[in-house]
Amino acid sequence: MISTLRDSLRQDAGIAEFASESIVIIDLEGSIRYWNPAAERLFGWPGLAVGGAPVADISAAPEDEVRAWSQLLQEGVWEGQIRRLTRDGEVRVVEARRRLRHDEAGIPCDVVEYAHLAQGANGEEIPDRSAPDVAMAASWEIDLTSAAEILDRIRSQSRTSGGDDRGDLCRRLLEAARIVDVNERTARLVGGNRGRELMKGQSVASFWPVASRAILAELIVQAFLDSEGKRFHRWLASDGILREPLVTIWRAGADRPGHLFITVNGTADDDRSYLFLRASEARYRKLVHYMPVALWQVDASHMGKIYADLRSRGVTDFGKYLDDHPELVGLAASSVPVTDVNRSAIELMGGKDAQDLIGPAGYLFTESPECLRRVMIGRFSGDRNYSELMKLRTLDGRVLDVRFSVTYPEPLVELDTTIFSLEDMTERLQMETQLRQIQADFSHAARIATLGELTSSIAHEVNQPLAAIMTNAETSLRWLARAEPDIGKVRQLTARIAASARRADNIVQRIRSMAIKQSPDPVTLELNEVVRESLLFVQNEIEQRGIRVTTTYSRDLPTVVGDRIQLQQVIVNLIINAVHAVEGLDETEREILVVTGVEGGSATFTLKDNGPGIAPEHLGRIFDGFFTTKPQGMGIGLAICQSIVTAHGGAVSASNRTGGGAQFRVTLPRARSLT
Ligand code: ADP
């Protein structure tokens, strides 16, 4: 930055060397930085002698100089006469123009002064124009035509000694008064960062400082009722920006009926505050420029007008309207221009510079035209903002997953500046997918481990139908071996064989589905059914140990949405833990209760055992991964139960029963209807 500034100064100087007008560059501290040969001729000082010296040192009227300087800092430009001492001690009156320059970031950096001898064609003295005058004033032209009725009411009231609603009328008067034009100084004093053009046509009440609105309204009434075009003055209280401001107001000439002029004269308490203001604007711009989020500024004013028109024609269901008029989406894509973008936006789009991204905003929506439609519906409905995940095609052809957000303009406040922000989510989404995959792999591994634990049960379960098949096949062979085979008997036995084979096949399928790796498949489920299926897996474990299992199924259970296998995994895990818990008891005492129910609209599954319960100091840790109190335990069962249940939008909790033993409860939200 500094080197480019220095370069440009050198370039400036190169050009200024040959200028016939005196050109001087002064820094913001008032010291002379450059003094061209024409300045040497005009004032007699060689550049080497004055370089670095305060310009005030060679002024013949230092007070004027101070005034001119402060005006320059406020206005950005200054024009007038200056009296400067020559090397011979004479006073030289010159006509000068000064301009405040800003660096690339918009921060004021120095002042360029152009000057030539102030003499008329015949050598007569030119009147001194450097005294502060209206140029120091903030001026307004306002239009009261829409306030005629309010003014009439105020007028009739003033005849009848005033009324209670005077304050209200004055407020409405300022609201009805429209700004025709203001000067730059007014725009800077009260216009925020919006500039002069944006103030035109707006209500005076939106800009005039609150503290002096009543005074202004009174002055407007006075000036308006005065037929001679007199000037009315009032001093206002210093307001932190202007010291002792004086408001002057008068009626415009006959060529502008209903118009008034207002000026506010006052000295800024701290001239440098303007510099700070500009610097802070520049910092703000810089901040936006370097913000890590990609930002687009678009001007959707044109569409705003179309929406207002549609609304006034009674359109309320804008989605339907767009279905019937899809060309409106195309119009938005091709007619809403991008007016500015920041650095991150250029990077995200893979562009060279901002210019690549300026133009109709449609390029943002080539991959997701539906998104643009929803953005338009949001604006039409008067939302403050809208956001969604969408696909974005960059200028260099990549397709990214981005979070697109739009902040709509607030009526009248920021006019029609709409801001789009885009955040690249591609990596995050990839990571989330990976994480989900790891979780799925992990719970699959745990399922395999559980099945491993259940091998003897599985073998036993499959053996039962196999044994039946064997017995029935042998019997039927015997019937066939008779001299007169009993075909009826054989048919009966063959049917039993087929039924047993089907049962064996069912068991194998059930176990296979637990064992194979598949991505979660959410479907609508009856929790009771899932519990019944889960009990089949552990039936043999339970029977072998002589455990009494009591099941209570609620009949009013809401359906839930979930992956059947994963939910079975949860229930099987909890039951296996309960089986382990009661193992230490006498065979006659081992008891497990399985209950389904409804709680606050959710379906619940509760498992109670009469084992030793959970040590209070362990209660907070049993769902942690790898927490176990069992010598052969892995400590992942409950952690996986929790991650599965949480992924289903539910919750799992553990507690101790009052009469001894542990209780686990799983809650799963009711399935929402999909419409
Ligand atoms: P593991 O069974 O391999 O230890 P889990 O995550 O399934 O892993 O269980 C963690 C711990 O929670 C167990 O070691 C045990 O201390 C406790 N726990 C789980 N279920 C019960 C239960 N029904 N009764 C008492 N303690 C239990």
XYZ file of C-alpha atoms and ligand atoms in Angstrom:
702
model
C 0.000 0.000 0.000
C 2.675 2.484 1.075
C 4.845 1.697 -1.904
C 1.941 2.222 -4.332
C 1.187 5.545 -2.670
C 4.782 6.575 -2.990
C 4.772 5.495 -6.607
C 1.696 7.514 -7.348
C 3.199 10.532 -5.582
C 6.263 10.220 -7.765
C 4.049 9.971 -10.821
C 2.002 12.988 -9.716
C 5.186 14.914 -9.149
C 6.460 13.976 -12.576
C 3.422 15.520 -14.172
C 3.314 18.518 -11.844
C 6.919 19.423 -12.676
C 5.777 20.840 -16.001
C 2.564 22.507 -14.854
C 2.330 26.289 -15.198
C 0.088 26.471 -12.138
C 1.533 26.220 -8.658
C 0.937 22.718 -7.317
C 1.634 21.925 -3.687
C 0.976 18.694 -1.816
C 0.386 19.095 1.905
C 0.050 16.211 4.343
C -2.758 15.991 6.875
C -0.519 17.506 9.560
C -0.231 20.624 7.408
C 3.394 20.054 6.312
C 4.462 20.661 2.737
C 5.332 17.421 1.002
C 5.793 18.612 -2.554
C 6.276 22.018 -4.163
C 6.453 22.224 -7.926
C 8.622 24.635 -9.989
C 5.612 26.882 -10.679
C 5.145 27.255 -6.896
C 8.818 28.215 -6.662
C 8.208 30.957 -9.214
C 4.969 32.161 -7.613
C 6.182 32.371 -4.014
C 9.910 32.616 -4.489
C 10.655 29.733 -2.145
C 12.704 26.883 -3.540
C 11.076 23.494 -2.992
C 14.070 22.345 -0.949
C 13.577 25.185 1.539
C 9.911 24.620 2.221
C 9.695 20.804 1.873
C 8.629 19.389 5.257
C 7.828 22.841 6.719
C 4.342 23.660 8.035
C 2.396 25.539 5.383
C 1.134 27.838 8.160
C 4.703 29.183 8.561
C 4.511 30.922 5.205
C 0.963 32.187 5.608
C 0.306 35.908 5.902
C -3.103 35.233 7.478
C -2.737 32.146 9.678
C -6.284 32.424 11.054
C -7.781 32.342 7.575
C -5.537 29.425 6.863
C -6.862 27.501 9.861
C -10.443 28.211 8.818
C -9.801 27.191 5.233
C -8.074 24.035 6.405
C -10.945 22.961 8.662
C -13.430 23.612 5.897
C -11.347 21.553 3.524
C -11.271 18.621 5.915
C -15.032 18.790 6.230
C -15.974 19.347 2.632
C -13.209 17.488 0.887
C -12.638 20.528 -1.372
C -11.947 24.175 -0.759
C -11.648 27.098 -3.069
C -10.734 30.672 -2.217
C -7.981 33.202 -1.785
C -4.964 32.665 0.365
C -2.375 35.168 1.494
C 1.076 33.730 1.466
C 4.436 35.256 2.347
C 7.009 35.250 -0.409
C 10.698 34.772 0.233
C 11.099 38.557 0.007
C 8.607 39.056 2.836
C 5.824 40.350 0.612
C 2.227 39.189 0.828
C 1.040 37.399 -2.261
C -2.703 36.957 -2.715
C -3.439 33.849 -4.758
C -6.523 32.043 -5.987
C -6.290 28.492 -4.693
C -8.189 25.263 -5.047
C -7.522 22.472 -2.615
C -8.673 18.921 -2.750
C -8.463 16.188 -0.108
C -7.157 12.930 -1.561
C -7.852 9.414 -0.323
C -5.762 6.292 -0.582
C -7.019 3.042 -2.159
C -8.794 2.052 1.028
C -10.656 5.367 1.071
C -8.670 6.844 3.959
C -7.783 10.541 3.583
C -4.075 10.849 2.931
C -3.113 14.309 1.703
C -4.201 17.584 0.132
C -3.350 18.926 -3.300
C -3.344 22.683 -3.724
C -3.438 24.415 -7.108
C -2.834 28.162 -7.093
C -2.292 31.158 -9.368
C -2.080 34.903 -8.869
C -5.343 36.495 -7.874
C -5.663 39.443 -10.174
C -8.364 40.542 -12.508
C -7.638 41.199 -16.137
C -6.906 44.857 -15.399
C -4.907 44.210 -12.284
C -7.740 45.264 -9.933
C -8.029 43.464 -6.645
C -10.413 40.536 -6.574
C -12.830 40.470 -3.631
C -11.878 38.143 -0.819
C -13.963 34.987 -1.171
C -12.293 32.903 1.464
C -14.494 33.955 4.400
C -16.729 31.180 5.652
C -20.233 31.631 4.338
C -23.101 29.478 3.192
C -20.585 26.960 1.978
C -20.183 26.019 5.613
C -23.894 25.412 5.919
C -25.871 22.250 5.581
C -28.693 23.120 3.236
C -32.004 21.534 2.372
C -34.767 22.182 -0.107
C -38.030 20.674 1.037
C -41.443 20.264 -0.530
C -44.578 20.756 1.556
C -47.225 20.115 -1.078
C -48.348 16.877 0.570
C -48.494 18.626 3.942
C -51.002 21.295 2.868
C -53.852 19.821 4.885
C -51.751 19.521 8.055
C -50.524 23.110 7.642
C -54.104 24.286 7.273
C -55.064 22.603 10.508
C -52.088 24.114 12.317
C -52.996 27.515 10.920
C -56.623 27.308 12.048
C -55.460 26.160 15.478
C -53.064 29.049 15.899
C -56.045 31.368 15.412
C -57.956 29.574 18.121
C -55.155 29.590 20.725
C -53.688 26.208 19.813
C -54.863 22.682 20.510
C -53.778 19.569 22.317
C -52.728 17.703 19.222
C -50.236 20.316 18.096
C -47.296 18.003 18.852
C -48.862 15.261 16.812
C -49.547 17.634 13.916
C -45.930 18.846 13.966
C -44.716 15.260 13.856
C -46.976 14.537 10.898
C -45.861 17.751 9.227
C -42.217 16.610 9.208
C -43.281 13.204 7.978
C -45.220 14.731 5.098
C -42.412 17.145 4.212
C -40.296 15.612 1.398
C -36.645 16.256 0.712
C -36.172 17.754 -2.754
C -32.409 18.083 -2.435
C -29.660 18.547 0.117
C -26.022 19.528 -0.190
C -23.118 17.175 0.432
C -22.594 18.499 3.911
C -26.158 17.669 4.945
C -25.793 14.202 3.500
C -22.638 13.733 5.542
C -24.072 15.179 8.738
C -27.360 13.287 8.843
C -27.494 10.917 5.901
C -25.447 8.117 7.423
C -23.499 6.322 4.765
C -26.251 6.532 2.242
C -25.328 9.637 0.361
C -27.259 12.464 -1.073
C -29.102 10.729 -3.887
C -30.783 8.341 -1.480
C -32.101 11.180 0.670
C -34.002 12.783 -2.181
C -37.736 12.139 -2.141
C -37.689 10.872 1.437
C -39.422 12.324 4.447
C -37.619 15.080 6.391
C -38.565 13.225 9.580
C -36.349 10.308 8.582
C -33.244 12.480 8.767
C -33.714 15.566 10.923
C -32.217 15.088 14.430
C -34.946 14.159 16.919
C -33.927 16.786 19.487
C -34.769 19.751 17.259
C -37.738 18.428 15.297
C -40.256 20.504 17.216
C -38.257 23.685 16.534
C -37.999 22.866 12.852
C -41.738 22.240 12.617
C -42.449 25.605 14.263
C -40.075 27.343 11.864
C -41.662 25.635 8.878
C -45.085 26.828 9.983
C -43.793 30.400 10.477
C -42.042 30.492 7.120
C -44.948 28.910 5.345
C -47.465 31.390 6.727
C -45.227 34.326 5.868
C -46.101 35.859 2.544
C -43.075 38.164 2.192
C -40.364 35.488 1.942
C -38.730 36.609 5.216
C -35.929 34.567 6.772
C -36.610 32.967 10.152
C -33.752 32.015 12.447
C -33.404 29.895 15.541
C -30.321 28.833 17.456
C -30.283 25.165 18.272
C -28.483 23.476 21.120
C -25.028 22.154 20.240
C -25.520 18.524 19.315
C -22.102 16.944 19.583
C -21.404 17.398 15.891
C -22.210 21.067 15.343
C -21.403 23.836 17.783
C -24.231 26.401 18.207
C -26.016 25.607 15.000
C -28.198 28.330 13.532
C -31.198 27.233 11.473
C -32.451 29.627 8.836
C -35.576 28.944 6.849
C -37.391 30.796 4.067
C -39.910 30.271 1.332
C -38.692 29.505 -2.175
C -39.642 31.891 -4.981
C -42.868 31.766 -6.944
C -41.280 29.336 -9.387
C -41.297 26.649 -6.688
C -44.598 26.858 -4.848
C -44.798 24.892 -1.623
C -40.997 24.642 -1.351
C -38.862 25.922 1.538
C -35.105 26.305 1.915
C -33.385 25.469 5.165
C -29.771 26.086 6.075
C -27.941 25.067 9.205
C -24.763 27.055 9.926
C -22.440 25.797 12.557
C -18.876 24.806 13.165
C -18.032 21.222 13.686
C -16.734 20.709 17.222
C -13.966 18.584 15.912
C -13.176 18.927 12.253
C -11.228 15.765 12.360
C -14.425 13.884 13.237
C -15.237 14.003 9.543
C -11.931 12.421 8.821
C -12.605 9.771 11.402
C -16.029 9.215 9.953
C -14.577 8.747 6.505
C -11.858 6.545 7.891
C -14.443 4.453 9.692
C -16.454 4.169 6.498
C -13.306 3.059 4.777
C -12.614 0.572 7.557
C -16.166 -0.722 7.236
C -15.742 -1.187 3.503
C -12.446 -2.888 4.129
C -13.986 -5.152 6.746
C -16.716 -6.230 4.335
C -14.105 -6.655 1.643
C -11.960 -8.982 3.722
C -14.816 -10.796 5.479
C -14.350 -14.581 5.257
C -17.948 -14.984 4.097
C -18.612 -14.398 0.415
C -20.930 -11.416 0.006
C -22.915 -10.158 -2.964
C -24.738 -6.847 -3.039
C -27.599 -6.839 -5.509
C -30.035 -4.163 -6.535
C -33.463 -5.744 -6.547
C -35.366 -2.451 -6.658
C -36.839 -3.313 -10.013
C -38.312 -6.568 -8.688
C -39.483 -4.724 -5.543
C -41.634 -2.510 -7.746
C -43.054 -5.519 -9.602
C -43.920 -7.186 -6.272
C -45.597 -4.040 -4.967
C -47.602 -3.843 -8.150
C -48.644 -7.506 -7.914
C -49.654 -7.027 -4.297
C -51.744 -4.008 -5.180
C -53.433 -6.132 -7.830
C -54.455 -8.570 -5.117
C -51.885 -11.360 -5.626
C -51.391 -13.145 -2.298
C -50.299 -16.675 -3.219
C -47.038 -15.768 -4.912
C -45.932 -19.425 -5.257
C -49.006 -20.115 -7.362
C -48.469 -16.908 -9.303
C -44.929 -18.034 -10.169
C -46.269 -21.444 -11.254
C -48.482 -19.618 -13.713
C -45.796 -17.083 -14.695
C -42.456 -18.932 -14.606
C -40.999 -16.233 -16.852
C -40.860 -13.929 -13.805
C -38.100 -16.112 -12.296
C -36.187 -15.771 -15.557
C -36.726 -12.044 -15.474
C -35.295 -11.828 -11.947
C -32.281 -13.916 -12.996
C -31.558 -11.664 -15.927
C -32.528 -8.271 -14.555
C -31.386 -8.147 -10.915
C -27.836 -6.834 -11.148
C -24.995 -7.678 -8.791
C -23.607 -4.258 -7.847
C -20.719 -5.248 -5.598
C -18.940 -8.338 -4.273
C -16.187 -8.896 -1.737
C -12.922 -10.767 -1.997
C -14.280 -14.049 -0.646
C -16.998 -13.974 -3.290
C -14.381 -13.649 -6.036
C -12.383 -16.519 -4.512
C -15.428 -18.735 -4.084
C -16.504 -18.232 -7.677
C -12.969 -18.667 -8.995
C -13.067 -15.237 -10.678
C -10.178 -12.889 -11.433
C -11.692 -9.716 -10.039
C -14.996 -8.186 -9.004
C -15.787 -7.338 -12.594
C -16.235 -11.052 -13.361
C -19.100 -11.192 -10.883
C -20.836 -7.933 -11.713
C -23.910 -8.283 -13.921
C -27.220 -10.132 -13.741
C -27.329 -12.331 -10.616
C -28.743 -15.338 -12.493
C -25.324 -17.058 -12.657
C -25.653 -17.879 -8.962
C -28.694 -20.054 -9.568
C -27.857 -22.059 -12.694
C -27.590 -25.290 -10.677
C -30.469 -24.462 -8.306
C -33.157 -22.486 -10.150
C -35.696 -23.504 -7.493
C -33.651 -21.632 -4.905
C -34.123 -18.347 -6.769
C -37.852 -19.009 -6.816
C -37.893 -19.483 -3.035
C -35.773 -16.354 -2.557
C -38.375 -14.410 -4.536
C -41.251 -15.863 -2.512
C -39.447 -14.863 0.717
C -39.105 -11.287 -0.503
C -42.704 -11.136 -1.646
C -43.890 -12.416 1.745
C -41.961 -9.622 3.482
C -39.486 -11.941 5.265
C -36.324 -10.434 6.757
C -34.095 -13.211 5.492
C -33.986 -16.641 3.912
C -31.414 -19.410 3.820
C -30.972 -22.834 2.257
C -28.342 -25.315 1.114
C -27.875 -25.196 -2.616
C -25.554 -26.187 -5.429
C -23.435 -23.460 -6.990
C -21.590 -23.653 -10.294
C -18.425 -21.588 -10.143
C -16.978 -19.645 -13.055
C -14.331 -22.329 -13.518
C -16.996 -25.040 -13.673
C -16.812 -26.615 -10.201
C -20.091 -27.475 -8.488
C -20.075 -26.646 -4.778
C -22.498 -27.236 -1.930
C -23.077 -23.817 -0.404
C -25.261 -22.342 2.274
C -27.009 -19.488 0.514
C -28.494 -16.748 2.699
C -30.227 -13.561 1.711
C -30.975 -10.498 3.805
C -33.794 -8.565 2.265
C -33.843 -4.766 2.315
C -35.807 -3.183 5.103
C -38.339 -0.822 3.577
C -36.914 2.694 3.349
C -34.026 2.018 5.660
C -31.489 0.580 3.295
C -33.689 1.026 0.265
C -33.110 -1.749 -2.170
C -29.768 -3.140 -1.232
C -30.171 -6.868 -0.887
C -27.246 -8.870 0.443
C -26.557 -12.467 -0.535
C -24.034 -14.422 1.467
C -22.651 -17.777 0.374
C -20.699 -20.170 2.522
C -18.896 -23.124 1.011
C -20.196 -26.235 2.754
C -18.686 -28.828 0.406
C -15.978 -29.910 2.812
C -18.245 -29.841 5.839
C -20.888 -31.945 4.105
C -18.221 -34.409 3.005
C -16.989 -34.649 6.579
C -20.506 -35.171 7.878
C -21.048 -37.982 5.384
C -17.767 -39.549 6.441
C -18.705 -39.242 10.087
C -22.087 -40.856 9.468
C -20.307 -43.650 7.624
C -17.921 -44.192 10.516
C -20.833 -44.296 12.946
C -22.641 -46.801 10.758
C -19.510 -48.954 10.467
C -19.055 -48.823 14.196
C -22.586 -49.860 15.022
C -22.332 -52.603 12.427
C -19.182 -53.888 14.089
C -21.019 -53.826 17.411
C -23.901 -55.801 15.901
C -21.493 -58.443 14.686
C -20.000 -58.556 18.176
C -23.472 -59.005 19.670
C -24.271 -61.767 17.206
C -20.983 -63.390 18.185
C -22.174 -63.362 21.758
C -25.428 -64.962 20.657
C -23.867 -67.786 18.563
C -25.025 -70.559 20.851
C -28.549 -69.094 20.880
C -28.540 -68.770 17.124
C -27.308 -72.328 16.675
C -29.969 -73.512 19.062
C -32.687 -71.545 17.281
C -31.756 -72.802 13.836
C -31.366 -76.317 15.184
C -34.944 -76.581 16.305
C -36.582 -76.442 12.856
C -33.703 -78.509 11.422
C -34.309 -81.235 14.003
C -38.031 -81.130 13.196
C -37.265 -81.422 9.487
C -35.045 -84.385 10.166
C -37.599 -86.249 12.319
C -40.466 -85.561 9.920
C -38.400 -86.612 6.887
C -37.394 -89.880 8.555
C -40.995 -90.639 9.567
C -42.256 -89.905 6.093
C -39.582 -92.234 4.641
C -40.832 -94.927 6.939
C -44.430 -94.382 5.764
C -43.247 -94.568 2.159
C -41.319 -97.798 2.838
C -44.521 -99.636 3.753
C -46.044 -102.102 1.272
C -48.977 -99.716 0.972
C -47.581 -96.220 1.508
C -49.941 -93.876 3.342
C -49.892 -90.951 0.956
C -52.131 -88.838 3.219
C -49.654 -89.150 6.114
C -46.697 -88.422 3.852
C -48.419 -85.251 2.521
C -49.019 -84.084 6.093
C -45.383 -84.687 7.080
C -44.058 -82.993 3.929
C -46.160 -79.906 4.718
C -44.599 -79.825 8.209
C -41.133 -80.152 6.676
C -41.840 -77.188 4.397
C -43.113 -75.118 7.360
C -39.994 -75.905 9.407
C -37.764 -75.051 6.466
C -39.551 -71.709 6.170
C -39.032 -71.087 9.867
C -35.328 -71.876 9.550
C -35.149 -69.569 6.558
C -36.841 -66.771 8.540
C -34.335 -67.156 11.338
C -31.419 -67.087 8.935
C -32.848 -64.013 7.173
C -33.322 -62.210 10.476
C -29.762 -62.897 11.546
C -28.399 -62.113 8.134
C -30.082 -58.711 8.126
C -28.448 -58.007 11.497
C -25.104 -59.117 10.157
C -24.957 -57.467 6.767
C -23.806 -53.938 6.378
C -26.418 -51.612 4.961
C -27.156 -47.954 5.175
C -29.939 -46.941 7.561
C -33.364 -47.150 5.972
C -35.933 -45.074 7.874
C -39.470 -46.448 7.601
C -42.630 -46.156 9.678
C -42.564 -48.808 12.398
C -44.733 -50.279 15.152
C -42.517 -50.292 18.225
C -44.327 -53.355 19.684
C -43.404 -55.335 16.614
C -39.749 -54.314 16.811
C -39.659 -55.393 20.476
C -41.228 -58.784 19.656
C -38.682 -59.400 16.888
C -35.820 -58.385 19.165
C -36.932 -60.823 21.852
C -36.621 -63.649 19.310
C -32.871 -63.033 19.132
C -32.383 -63.515 22.848
C -35.126 -66.037 23.510
C -32.688 -68.869 23.933
C -30.397 -66.882 26.246
C -33.399 -66.173 28.402
C -34.743 -69.708 28.397
C -31.356 -71.297 29.100
C -30.983 -69.162 32.205
C -34.546 -69.710 33.355
C -35.237 -65.959 33.383
C -38.864 -64.925 33.741
C -39.729 -62.291 31.150
C -42.949 -60.353 31.492
C -43.991 -58.247 28.522
C -46.648 -55.531 28.566
C -47.412 -54.031 25.171
C -49.394 -50.787 25.022
C -52.168 -50.850 22.465
C -52.162 -47.072 21.803
C -48.555 -46.715 20.742
C -47.939 -44.043 18.121
C -45.911 -45.261 15.156
C -42.291 -44.160 14.963
C -39.916 -43.606 12.063
C -36.642 -45.455 12.143
C -34.327 -48.114 10.866
C -35.717 -51.509 11.927
C -32.332 -53.203 12.314
C -30.782 -50.376 14.324
C -33.730 -50.210 16.724
C -33.595 -53.990 17.155
C -29.928 -53.592 17.935
C -30.760 -51.144 20.725
C -33.350 -53.415 22.308
C -31.250 -56.568 21.975
C -28.304 -54.763 23.602
C -30.391 -53.599 26.527
C -31.892 -57.073 27.023
C -28.459 -58.756 26.900
C -27.259 -56.320 29.583
C -30.321 -57.179 31.681
C -29.649 -60.892 31.181
C -26.067 -60.353 32.412
C -27.375 -58.343 35.345
C -29.718 -61.035 36.661
C -27.293 -63.919 36.087
C -25.879 -63.571 39.598
C -29.281 -64.204 41.176
C -30.790 -67.500 42.094
C -32.449 -69.032 39.021
C -35.910 -68.726 40.527
C -35.530 -65.000 41.169
C -34.274 -63.812 37.770
C -36.789 -61.429 36.309
C -36.986 -59.001 33.400
C -39.923 -56.691 32.601
C -40.468 -55.317 29.134
C -43.025 -52.516 28.842
C -44.025 -50.287 25.927
C -46.038 -47.120 26.506
C -46.815 -43.547 25.502
C -45.321 -40.457 27.095
C -46.048 -36.932 25.933
C -46.949 -38.190 22.475
C -43.740 -40.260 22.134
C -43.498 -44.049 22.122
C -41.459 -45.518 24.984
C -39.767 -48.807 25.636
C -38.821 -49.593 29.228
C -36.705 -52.488 30.402
C -36.490 -53.366 34.094
C -34.434 -56.064 35.752
C -33.970 -57.125 39.345
C -30.191 -57.378 39.150
C -27.749 -55.407 41.358
C -28.574 -52.048 39.680
C -26.006 -49.438 38.662
C -23.582 -47.997 41.216
C -24.582 -44.313 41.710
C -21.067 -43.142 40.784
C -21.370 -45.000 37.472
C -24.760 -43.635 36.491
C -23.267 -40.631 34.736
C -20.725 -42.710 32.813
C -22.380 -45.880 31.564
C -23.270 -44.299 28.198
C -19.641 -43.238 27.646
C -17.786 -45.252 25.036
C -15.588 -48.020 26.530
C -17.016 -47.713 30.023
C -17.489 -51.199 31.428
C -17.537 -52.932 34.789
C -17.462 -56.409 33.259
C -14.196 -58.359 33.003
C -14.952 -59.366 29.405
C -16.938 -56.214 28.586
C -16.166 -53.824 25.736
C -18.232 -50.949 27.040
C -19.590 -49.917 23.659
C -23.128 -51.358 23.811
C -24.775 -48.438 25.617
C -22.749 -45.814 23.735
C -24.054 -47.239 20.480
C -27.615 -47.477 21.852
C -27.409 -43.795 22.691
C -26.026 -42.707 19.327
C -28.702 -44.702 17.474
C -31.553 -43.387 19.608
C -30.285 -39.802 19.353
C -30.018 -40.114 15.577
C -33.697 -41.139 15.659
C -34.552 -37.910 17.498
C -35.191 -39.804 20.745
C -33.497 -40.250 24.111
C -32.309 -43.098 26.317
C -31.901 -42.890 30.078
C -30.872 -45.191 32.935
C -31.934 -45.240 36.559
C -32.136 -47.579 39.522
C -35.432 -49.048 40.583
C -36.547 -48.393 44.137
C -36.871 -52.107 44.919
C -33.418 -52.862 43.412
C -32.325 -53.462 39.861
C -31.804 -51.220 36.880
C -34.245 -49.559 34.534
C -33.546 -48.339 30.995
C -35.993 -46.218 29.074
C -35.954 -45.350 25.385
C -38.214 -42.593 24.056
C -38.848 -42.233 20.318
C -40.792 -39.342 18.783
C -44.101 -40.028 17.100
C -43.901 -40.325 13.310
C -44.970 -37.041 11.734
C -47.326 -37.248 8.863
C -45.414 -36.424 5.728
C -47.861 -33.853 4.401
P -20.599 -53.795 28.438
O -21.865 -54.550 28.550
O -19.638 -54.320 27.441
O -19.936 -53.461 29.751
P -22.336 -51.543 27.921
O -22.050 -50.227 27.297
O -23.474 -52.306 27.364
O -20.984 -52.348 27.830
O -22.581 -51.305 29.451
C -21.737 -50.469 30.207
C -21.878 -50.702 31.665
O -23.170 -50.284 32.098
C -21.811 -52.116 32.077
O -20.447 -52.556 32.175
C -22.506 -52.075 33.417
O -21.646 -51.601 34.447
C -23.575 -51.049 33.230
N -24.877 -51.666 32.935
C -25.474 -51.767 31.728
N -26.678 -52.383 31.856
C -26.846 -52.668 33.151
C -27.892 -53.296 33.913
N -29.014 -53.772 33.364
N -27.702 -53.381 35.251
C -26.578 -52.933 35.845
N -25.561 -52.335 35.162
C -25.691 -52.204 33.851
